[in-house]
PDB file of C-alpha atoms and ligand atoms in Angstrom:
ATOM      1  CA  MET A  26     -41.657 109.637 166.974  1.00  0.00           C
ATOM      2  CA  GLY A  27     -45.232 109.207 165.813  1.00  0.00           C
ATOM      3  CA  VAL A  28     -46.609 108.916 162.296  1.00  0.00           C
ATOM      4  CA  ILE A  29     -48.842 112.002 162.320  1.00  0.00           C
ATOM      5  CA  VAL A  30     -46.160 114.702 162.262  1.00  0.00           C
ATOM      6  CA  PRO A  31     -43.097 114.214 159.990  1.00  0.00           C
ATOM      7  CA  ASP A  32     -39.872 113.528 161.929  1.00  0.00           C
ATOM      8  CA  ALA A  33     -38.190 116.701 160.660  1.00  0.00           C
ATOM      9  CA  VAL A  34     -41.059 118.831 161.977  1.00  0.00           C
ATOM     10  CA  GLU A  35     -41.012 117.008 165.323  1.00  0.00           C
ATOM     11  CA  HIS A  36     -37.245 117.653 165.609  1.00  0.00           C
ATOM     12  CA  TYR A  37     -37.762 121.306 164.729  1.00  0.00           C
ATOM     13  CA  LEU A  38     -40.489 121.718 167.363  1.00  0.00           C
ATOM     14  CA  ALA A  39     -38.342 119.898 169.927  1.00  0.00           C
ATOM     15  CA  GLU A  40     -35.454 122.293 169.347  1.00  0.00           C
ATOM     16  CA  LEU A  41     -37.725 125.285 169.877  1.00  0.00           C
ATOM     17  CA  ASN A  42     -39.165 123.890 173.096  1.00  0.00           C
ATOM     18  CA  THR A  43     -37.232 125.446 175.959  1.00  0.00           C
ATOM     19  CA  ALA A  44     -39.894 124.873 178.601  1.00  0.00           C
ATOM     20  CA  GLY A  45     -38.465 121.641 180.022  1.00  0.00           C
ATOM     21  CA  ASN A  46     -36.403 121.135 183.154  1.00  0.00           C
ATOM     22  CA  PRO A  47     -33.735 118.658 184.331  1.00  0.00           C
ATOM     23  CA  VAL A  48     -36.223 116.319 186.023  1.00  0.00           C
ATOM     24  CA  LEU A  49     -38.354 116.099 182.876  1.00  0.00           C
ATOM     25  CA  ASP A  50     -35.235 115.622 180.756  1.00  0.00           C
ATOM     26  CA  ALA A  51     -34.060 112.775 183.014  1.00  0.00           C
ATOM     27  CA  ILE A  52     -37.438 111.015 182.841  1.00  0.00           C
ATOM     28  CA  ALA A  53     -37.526 111.347 179.052  1.00  0.00           C
ATOM     29  CA  ALA A  54     -33.927 110.121 178.706  1.00  0.00           C
ATOM     30  CA  GLY A  55     -34.609 107.106 180.931  1.00  0.00           C
ATOM     31  CA  ASN A  56     -37.711 106.302 178.930  1.00  0.00           C
ATOM     32  CA  VAL A  57     -35.833 105.953 175.637  1.00  0.00           C
ATOM     33  CA  THR A  58     -34.987 102.347 176.501  1.00  0.00           C
ATOM     34  CA  ARG A  59     -37.947 101.758 178.778  1.00  0.00           C
ATOM     35  CA  GLY A  60     -40.619 102.752 176.280  1.00  0.00           C
ATOM     36  CA  LEU A  61     -43.471 103.767 178.568  1.00  0.00           C
ATOM     37  CA  PRO A  62     -46.230 105.547 176.613  1.00  0.00           C
ATOM     38  CA  LEU A  63     -45.546 109.022 177.989  1.00  0.00           C
ATOM     39  CA  VAL A  64     -46.469 112.279 176.259  1.00  0.00           C
ATOM     40  CA  ASP A  65     -43.520 114.003 174.633  1.00  0.00           C
ATOM     41  CA  ALA A  66     -42.159 117.430 175.581  1.00  0.00           C
ATOM     42  CA  GLU A  67     -44.245 119.197 172.916  1.00  0.00           C
ATOM     43  CA  VAL A  68     -47.498 117.826 174.316  1.00  0.00           C
ATOM     44  CA  GLY A  69     -46.138 118.572 177.792  1.00  0.00           C
ATOM     45  CA  ALA A  70     -45.562 122.189 176.848  1.00  0.00           C
ATOM     46  CA  LEU A  71     -49.075 122.357 175.382  1.00  0.00           C
ATOM     47  CA  LEU A  72     -50.496 121.102 178.694  1.00  0.00           C
ATOM     48  CA  ARG A  73     -48.533 123.670 180.628  1.00  0.00           C
ATOM     49  CA  VAL A  74     -49.530 126.510 178.292  1.00  0.00           C
ATOM     50  CA  LEU A  75     -53.215 125.623 178.513  1.00  0.00           C
ATOM     51  CA  ALA A  76     -53.187 125.200 182.299  1.00  0.00           C
ATOM     52  CA  THR A  77     -51.372 128.520 182.671  1.00  0.00           C
ATOM     53  CA  ALA A  78     -53.684 130.295 180.208  1.00  0.00           C
ATOM     54  CA  ILE A  79     -56.812 129.430 182.163  1.00  0.00           C
ATOM     55  CA  GLY A  80     -55.184 130.063 185.544  1.00  0.00           C
ATOM     56  CA  ALA A  81     -55.823 126.473 186.627  1.00  0.00           C
ATOM     57  CA  THR A  82     -55.654 125.819 190.345  1.00  0.00           C
ATOM     58  CA  ARG A  83     -57.271 122.358 190.359  1.00  0.00           C
ATOM     59  CA  ILE A  84     -56.253 119.762 187.772  1.00  0.00           C
ATOM     60  CA  LEU A  85     -57.251 116.109 187.422  1.00  0.00           C
ATOM     61  CA  GLU A  86     -55.232 113.580 185.426  1.00  0.00           C
ATOM     62  CA  ILE A  87     -56.265 110.041 184.500  1.00  0.00           C
ATOM     63  CA  GLY A  88     -53.119 107.960 183.884  1.00  0.00           C
ATOM     64  CA  THR A  89     -50.110 109.172 185.885  1.00  0.00           C
ATOM     65  CA  ALA A  90     -47.559 106.585 184.752  1.00  0.00           C
ATOM     66  CA  ILE A  91     -44.340 107.906 186.340  1.00  0.00           C
ATOM     67  CA  GLY A  92     -45.385 111.551 186.548  1.00  0.00           C
ATOM     68  CA  TYR A  93     -44.000 113.015 183.316  1.00  0.00           C
ATOM     69  CA  SER A  94     -47.152 114.759 182.043  1.00  0.00           C
ATOM     70  CA  GLY A  95     -48.105 115.438 185.649  1.00  0.00           C
ATOM     71  CA  ILE A  96     -44.932 117.468 186.178  1.00  0.00           C
ATOM     72  CA  TRP A  97     -45.728 119.565 183.105  1.00  0.00           C
ATOM     73  CA  LEU A  98     -49.224 120.187 184.488  1.00  0.00           C
ATOM     74  CA  ALA A  99     -48.245 120.781 188.113  1.00  0.00           C
ATOM     75  CA  ARG A 100     -45.596 123.329 187.101  1.00  0.00           C
ATOM     76  CA  ALA A 101     -48.489 125.530 185.927  1.00  0.00           C
ATOM     77  CA  LEU A 102     -50.104 125.479 189.364  1.00  0.00           C
ATOM     78  CA  PRO A 103     -49.674 128.296 191.858  1.00  0.00           C
ATOM     79  CA  VAL A 104     -48.726 127.560 195.468  1.00  0.00           C
ATOM     80  CA  GLY A 105     -51.877 126.113 197.026  1.00  0.00           C
ATOM     81  CA  GLY A 106     -53.003 124.594 193.710  1.00  0.00           C
ATOM     82  CA  MET A 107     -53.541 120.844 193.382  1.00  0.00           C
ATOM     83  CA  LEU A 108     -53.080 118.136 190.766  1.00  0.00           C
ATOM     84  CA  VAL A 109     -54.981 114.933 191.524  1.00  0.00           C
ATOM     85  CA  THR A 110     -53.569 112.178 189.339  1.00  0.00           C
ATOM     86  CA  MET A 111     -54.750 108.556 189.146  1.00  0.00           C
ATOM     87  CA  GLU A 112     -52.631 105.486 188.449  1.00  0.00           C
ATOM     88  CA  PHE A 113     -53.578 101.833 188.516  1.00  0.00           C
ATOM     89  CA  ASP A 114     -50.034 100.459 188.829  1.00  0.00           C
ATOM     90  CA  GLU A 115     -48.590 100.765 192.365  1.00  0.00           C
ATOM     91  CA  GLU A 116     -44.950 100.695 191.284  1.00  0.00           C
ATOM     92  CA  ARG A 117     -45.492 103.443 188.688  1.00  0.00           C
ATOM     93  CA  ALA A 118     -47.380 105.506 191.273  1.00  0.00           C
ATOM     94  CA  ARG A 119     -44.481 105.162 193.729  1.00  0.00           C
ATOM     95  CA  GLU A 120     -42.023 106.271 191.074  1.00  0.00           C
ATOM     96  CA  ALA A 121     -44.293 109.174 190.139  1.00  0.00           C
ATOM     97  CA  ARG A 122     -44.325 110.400 193.750  1.00  0.00           C
ATOM     98  CA  GLU A 123     -40.516 110.329 193.733  1.00  0.00           C
ATOM     99  CA  ASN A 124     -40.423 112.283 190.486  1.00  0.00           C
ATOM    100  CA  PHE A 125     -42.906 114.888 191.762  1.00  0.00           C
ATOM    101  CA  ALA A 126     -40.734 115.299 194.881  1.00  0.00           C
ATOM    102  CA  ARG A 127     -37.576 115.633 192.754  1.00  0.00           C
ATOM    103  CA  ALA A 128     -39.310 118.357 190.740  1.00  0.00           C
ATOM    104  CA  GLY A 129     -40.192 120.198 193.973  1.00  0.00           C
ATOM    105  CA  LEU A 130     -43.914 119.672 193.387  1.00  0.00           C
ATOM    106  CA  ALA A 131     -44.844 117.194 196.127  1.00  0.00           C
ATOM    107  CA  ASP A 132     -46.835 119.858 197.973  1.00  0.00           C
ATOM    108  CA  ARG A 133     -49.272 120.285 195.075  1.00  0.00           C
ATOM    109  CA  VAL A 134     -49.741 116.736 193.782  1.00  0.00           C
ATOM    110  CA  SER A 135     -51.892 113.919 195.116  1.00  0.00           C
ATOM    111  CA  VAL A 136     -51.297 110.534 193.472  1.00  0.00           C
ATOM    112  CA  VAL A 137     -54.376 108.318 193.827  1.00  0.00           C
ATOM    113  CA  VAL A 138     -53.538 104.630 193.385  1.00  0.00           C
ATOM    114  CA  GLY A 139     -56.274 102.434 191.955  1.00  0.00           C
ATOM    115  CA  ASP A 140     -58.715 101.967 189.110  1.00  0.00           C
ATOM    116  CA  ALA A 141     -59.775 105.390 187.862  1.00  0.00           C
ATOM    117  CA  GLN A 142     -63.179 104.011 186.944  1.00  0.00           C
ATOM    118  CA  LEU A 143     -63.821 103.394 190.656  1.00  0.00           C
ATOM    119  CA  LYS A 144     -61.775 106.232 192.159  1.00  0.00           C
ATOM    120  CA  ILE A 145     -63.428 108.861 189.973  1.00  0.00           C
ATOM    121  CA  ALA A 146     -66.734 108.418 191.812  1.00  0.00           C
ATOM    122  CA  LYS A 147     -65.093 109.606 195.041  1.00  0.00           C
ATOM    123  CA  VAL A 148     -63.439 112.731 193.651  1.00  0.00           C
ATOM    124  CA  SER A 149     -65.078 116.108 194.209  1.00  0.00           C
ATOM    125  CA  GLY A 150     -65.028 118.825 191.565  1.00  0.00           C
ATOM    126  CA  PRO A 151     -64.907 121.305 190.167  1.00  0.00           C
ATOM    127  CA  PHE A 152     -61.635 121.058 188.253  1.00  0.00           C
ATOM    128  CA  ASP A 153     -60.287 123.717 185.909  1.00  0.00           C
ATOM    129  CA  LEU A 154     -58.559 121.206 183.659  1.00  0.00           C
ATOM    130  CA  ILE A 155     -58.774 117.434 183.209  1.00  0.00           C
ATOM    131  CA  PHE A 156     -56.178 115.449 181.267  1.00  0.00           C
ATOM    132  CA  GLN A 157     -57.441 112.050 180.100  1.00  0.00           C
ATOM    133  CA  ASP A 158     -54.532 109.695 179.293  1.00  0.00           C
ATOM    134  CA  GLY A 159     -55.351 106.339 180.879  1.00  0.00           C
ATOM    135  CA  ASP A 160     -56.802 103.160 179.402  1.00  0.00           C
ATOM    136  CA  LYS A 161     -58.251 103.995 175.982  1.00  0.00           C
ATOM    137  CA  THR A 162     -61.266 101.728 176.502  1.00  0.00           C
ATOM    138  CA  LEU A 163     -62.190 103.900 179.510  1.00  0.00           C
ATOM    139  CA  TYR A 164     -62.240 107.166 177.550  1.00  0.00           C
ATOM    140  CA  THR A 165     -65.938 106.959 176.667  1.00  0.00           C
ATOM    141  CA  PRO A 166     -67.153 105.361 179.931  1.00  0.00           C
ATOM    142  CA  LEU A 167     -65.471 108.177 181.901  1.00  0.00           C
ATOM    143  CA  LEU A 168     -66.535 111.018 179.615  1.00  0.00           C
ATOM    144  CA  ASP A 169     -69.749 112.189 181.253  1.00  0.00           C
ATOM    145  CA  ARG A 170     -68.282 111.949 184.758  1.00  0.00           C
ATOM    146  CA  LEU A 171     -65.267 114.006 183.689  1.00  0.00           C
ATOM    147  CA  VAL A 172     -67.488 116.659 182.095  1.00  0.00           C
ATOM    148  CA  ALA A 173     -69.512 116.820 185.316  1.00  0.00           C
ATOM    149  CA  LEU A 174     -66.285 117.369 187.286  1.00  0.00           C
ATOM    150  CA  LEU A 175     -65.197 120.291 185.076  1.00  0.00           C
ATOM    151  CA  ARG A 176     -66.179 123.874 185.804  1.00  0.00           C
ATOM    152  CA  PRO A 177     -67.868 125.783 182.958  1.00  0.00           C
ATOM    153  CA  GLY A 178     -65.003 127.199 180.896  1.00  0.00           C
ATOM    154  CA  GLY A 179     -62.748 124.373 182.049  1.00  0.00           C
ATOM    155  CA  LEU A 180     -60.738 122.206 179.655  1.00  0.00           C
ATOM    156  CA  LEU A 181     -60.898 118.484 178.969  1.00  0.00           C
ATOM    157  CA  ILE A 182     -57.690 117.488 177.170  1.00  0.00           C
ATOM    158  CA  THR A 183     -57.334 113.985 175.754  1.00  0.00           C
ATOM    159  CA  ASP A 184     -54.191 112.358 174.408  1.00  0.00           C
ATOM    160  CA  ASN A 185     -53.794 109.802 171.595  1.00  0.00           C
ATOM    161  CA  VAL A 186     -57.047 110.689 169.836  1.00  0.00           C
ATOM    162  CA  LEU A 187     -55.508 110.005 166.400  1.00  0.00           C
ATOM    163  CA  TRP A 188     -53.920 106.730 167.604  1.00  0.00           C
ATOM    164  CA  ASP A 189     -51.129 106.670 165.022  1.00  0.00           C
ATOM    165  CA  GLY A 190     -53.729 107.483 162.378  1.00  0.00           C
ATOM    166  CA  LYS A 191     -55.511 104.169 162.928  1.00  0.00           C
ATOM    167  CA  VAL A 192     -58.820 105.930 163.613  1.00  0.00           C
ATOM    168  CA  VAL A 193     -58.570 107.711 160.264  1.00  0.00           C
ATOM    169  CA  PRO A 194     -60.214 105.688 157.470  1.00  0.00           C
ATOM    170  CA  GLY A 195     -57.656 104.791 154.809  1.00  0.00           C
ATOM    171  CA  PHE A 196     -54.656 106.356 156.586  1.00  0.00           C
ATOM    172  CA  SER A 197     -53.145 103.216 158.065  1.00  0.00           C
ATOM    173  CA  THR A 198     -53.022  99.691 156.673  1.00  0.00           C
ATOM    174  CA  GLY A 199     -51.553  97.772 159.620  1.00  0.00           C
ATOM    175  CA  ALA A 200     -52.944  94.259 160.070  1.00  0.00           C
ATOM    176  CA  HIS A 201     -54.015  94.780 163.680  1.00  0.00           C
ATOM    177  CA  ASP A 202     -55.218  98.361 163.404  1.00  0.00           C
ATOM    178  CA  ASP A 203     -58.903  97.700 163.940  1.00  0.00           C
ATOM    179  CA  ASN A 204     -58.457  96.561 167.529  1.00  0.00           C
ATOM    180  CA  VAL A 205     -60.354  97.327 170.718  1.00  0.00           C
ATOM    181  CA  ASP A 206     -58.359 100.496 171.483  1.00  0.00           C
ATOM    182  CA  THR A 207     -58.763 101.874 167.964  1.00  0.00           C
ATOM    183  CA  ARG A 208     -62.511 101.338 168.083  1.00  0.00           C
ATOM    184  CA  ALA A 209     -62.693 102.832 171.594  1.00  0.00           C
ATOM    185  CA  ILE A 210     -60.876 106.011 170.535  1.00  0.00           C
ATOM    186  CA  ALA A 211     -62.939 106.375 167.360  1.00  0.00           C
ATOM    187  CA  GLU A 212     -66.099 106.088 169.449  1.00  0.00           C
ATOM    188  CA  TYR A 213     -64.746 108.610 171.969  1.00  0.00           C
ATOM    189  CA  ASN A 214     -63.936 111.111 169.224  1.00  0.00           C
ATOM    190  CA  ARG A 215     -67.496 110.842 167.911  1.00  0.00           C
ATOM    191  CA  ARG A 216     -68.957 111.300 171.413  1.00  0.00           C
ATOM    192  CA  VAL A 217     -66.771 114.298 172.192  1.00  0.00           C
ATOM    193  CA  ALA A 218     -67.563 115.954 168.850  1.00  0.00           C
ATOM    194  CA  ALA A 219     -71.297 115.589 169.473  1.00  0.00           C
ATOM    195  CA  HIS A 220     -71.241 116.350 173.207  1.00  0.00           C
ATOM    196  CA  PRO A 221     -73.804 119.039 174.094  1.00  0.00           C
ATOM    197  CA  HIS A 222     -71.562 120.612 176.777  1.00  0.00           C
ATOM    198  CA  LEU A 223     -68.229 120.556 174.913  1.00  0.00           C
ATOM    199  CA  LEU A 224     -66.688 122.631 172.162  1.00  0.00           C
ATOM    200  CA  THR A 225     -63.690 120.751 170.766  1.00  0.00           C
ATOM    201  CA  SER A 226     -60.654 121.271 168.603  1.00  0.00           C
ATOM    202  CA  THR A 227     -58.164 118.501 167.843  1.00  0.00           C
ATOM    203  CA  ILE A 228     -54.487 119.281 167.425  1.00  0.00           C
ATOM    204  CA  PRO A 229     -52.580 116.812 165.208  1.00  0.00           C
ATOM    205  CA  LEU A 230     -49.523 117.072 167.456  1.00  0.00           C
ATOM    206  CA  ARG A 231     -47.627 113.843 168.051  1.00  0.00           C
ATOM    207  CA  ASP A 232     -50.455 111.253 168.447  1.00  0.00           C
ATOM    208  CA  GLY A 233     -53.341 113.757 168.401  1.00  0.00           C
ATOM    209  CA  VAL A 234     -54.555 115.841 171.326  1.00  0.00           C
ATOM    210  CA  SER A 235     -58.160 116.986 171.625  1.00  0.00           C
ATOM    211  CA  ILE A 236     -58.944 120.116 173.578  1.00  0.00           C
ATOM    212  CA  SER A 237     -62.526 120.615 174.679  1.00  0.00           C
ATOM    213  CA  VAL A 238     -63.916 123.561 176.582  1.00  0.00           C
ATOM    214  CA  LYS A 239     -66.986 123.019 178.760  1.00  0.00           C
ATOM    215  CA  THR A 240     -69.475 125.513 177.422  1.00  0.00           C
ATOM    216  CA  SER A 241     -72.242 125.084 180.001  1.00  0.00           C
TER     217      SER A 241
HETATM  218  C1  SAM B  26     -50.394 106.480 178.601  1.00  0.00           C
HETATM  219  S1  SAM B  26     -49.926 106.107 180.226  1.00  0.00           S
HETATM  220  C2  SAM B  26     -49.932 107.684 181.018  1.00  0.00           C
HETATM  221  C3  SAM B  26     -48.776 108.539 180.625  1.00  0.00           C
HETATM  222  C4  SAM B  26     -48.673 109.825 181.406  1.00  0.00           C
HETATM  223  N1  SAM B  26     -49.907 110.590 181.324  1.00  0.00           N
HETATM  224  C5  SAM B  26     -47.552 110.667 180.848  1.00  0.00           C
HETATM  225  O1  SAM B  26     -47.668 111.119 179.697  1.00  0.00           O
HETATM  226  O2  SAM B  26     -46.562 110.889 181.540  1.00  0.00           O
HETATM  227  C6  SAM B  26     -51.394 105.413 180.877  1.00  0.00           C
HETATM  228  C7  SAM B  26     -51.317 105.019 182.339  1.00  0.00           C
HETATM  229  O3  SAM B  26     -52.658 104.770 182.774  1.00  0.00           O
HETATM  230  C8  SAM B  26     -52.606 103.706 183.693  1.00  0.00           C
HETATM  231  N2  SAM B  26     -53.939 103.092 183.743  1.00  0.00           N
HETATM  232  C9  SAM B  26     -54.492 102.212 182.874  1.00  0.00           C
HETATM  233  N3  SAM B  26     -55.720 101.886 183.252  1.00  0.00           N
HETATM  234  C10 SAM B  26     -55.982 102.579 184.374  1.00  0.00           C
HETATM  235  C11 SAM B  26     -57.087 102.653 185.242  1.00  0.00           C
HETATM  236  N4  SAM B  26     -58.194 101.938 185.005  1.00  0.00           N
HETATM  237  N5  SAM B  26     -57.008 103.462 186.309  1.00  0.00           N
HETATM  238  C12 SAM B  26     -55.877 104.185 186.556  1.00  0.00           C
HETATM  239  N6  SAM B  26     -54.800 104.154 185.765  1.00  0.00           N
HETATM  240  C13 SAM B  26     -54.841 103.356 184.687  1.00  0.00           C
HETATM  241  C14 SAM B  26     -51.532 102.777 183.158  1.00  0.00           C
HETATM  242  O4  SAM B  26     -51.008 101.959 184.205  1.00  0.00           O
HETATM  243  C15 SAM B  26     -50.523 103.763 182.593  1.00  0.00           C
HETATM  244  O5  SAM B  26     -49.472 104.024 183.508  1.00  0.00           O
END
């Protein structure tokens, strides 16, 4: 549970969310003890709704981990659609491929192993939707490249933009709140808000999700 949405509301939303499947449930259950920083099912459902709403056929994800958010995204793709998802950690990427196969999605997912900052230069657009959920200090350095890879009308979705409230002046009083990630996300939020090609709304769901449409 995060600190943005009260626990009772998160439980209520979780009970209403019927969009999961057994593979997603198994990953989430296994992650209770493991503690990887995966999106939760409510953010997953949001990703799937948005990808479905725009009829996405090409999706790019930065930060695969073990494929949890990727499964939510890839389930929105039609046959012939493609999710390209990038992961630095070889073991996580291997596990993600297994999870995509278990979910019956191996035919529409390409897991790229390596540093997204380097790999992104070799990817060809356009993409209908890009989900940014990798290293927080890379959010701003990747921003203009990701916007260039999006089609006009496409969506750039970014997770953790409220960072447990640490980016919000006066909200959090933790001793180590003003760290490199907090500053990186705060800077990213400012850049996205002022970006000449993006129109953005931020949803205070879980850890904060920004949704930007490429306007031109
Ligand atoms: C927050 S997790 C992704 C969670 C995943 N999107 C989900 O919700 O299921 C971030 C992932 O990005 C990966 N990562 C960090 N830096 C990266 C980089 N430079 N290039 C590619 N992946 C990176 C980490 O290894 C980690 O698995």
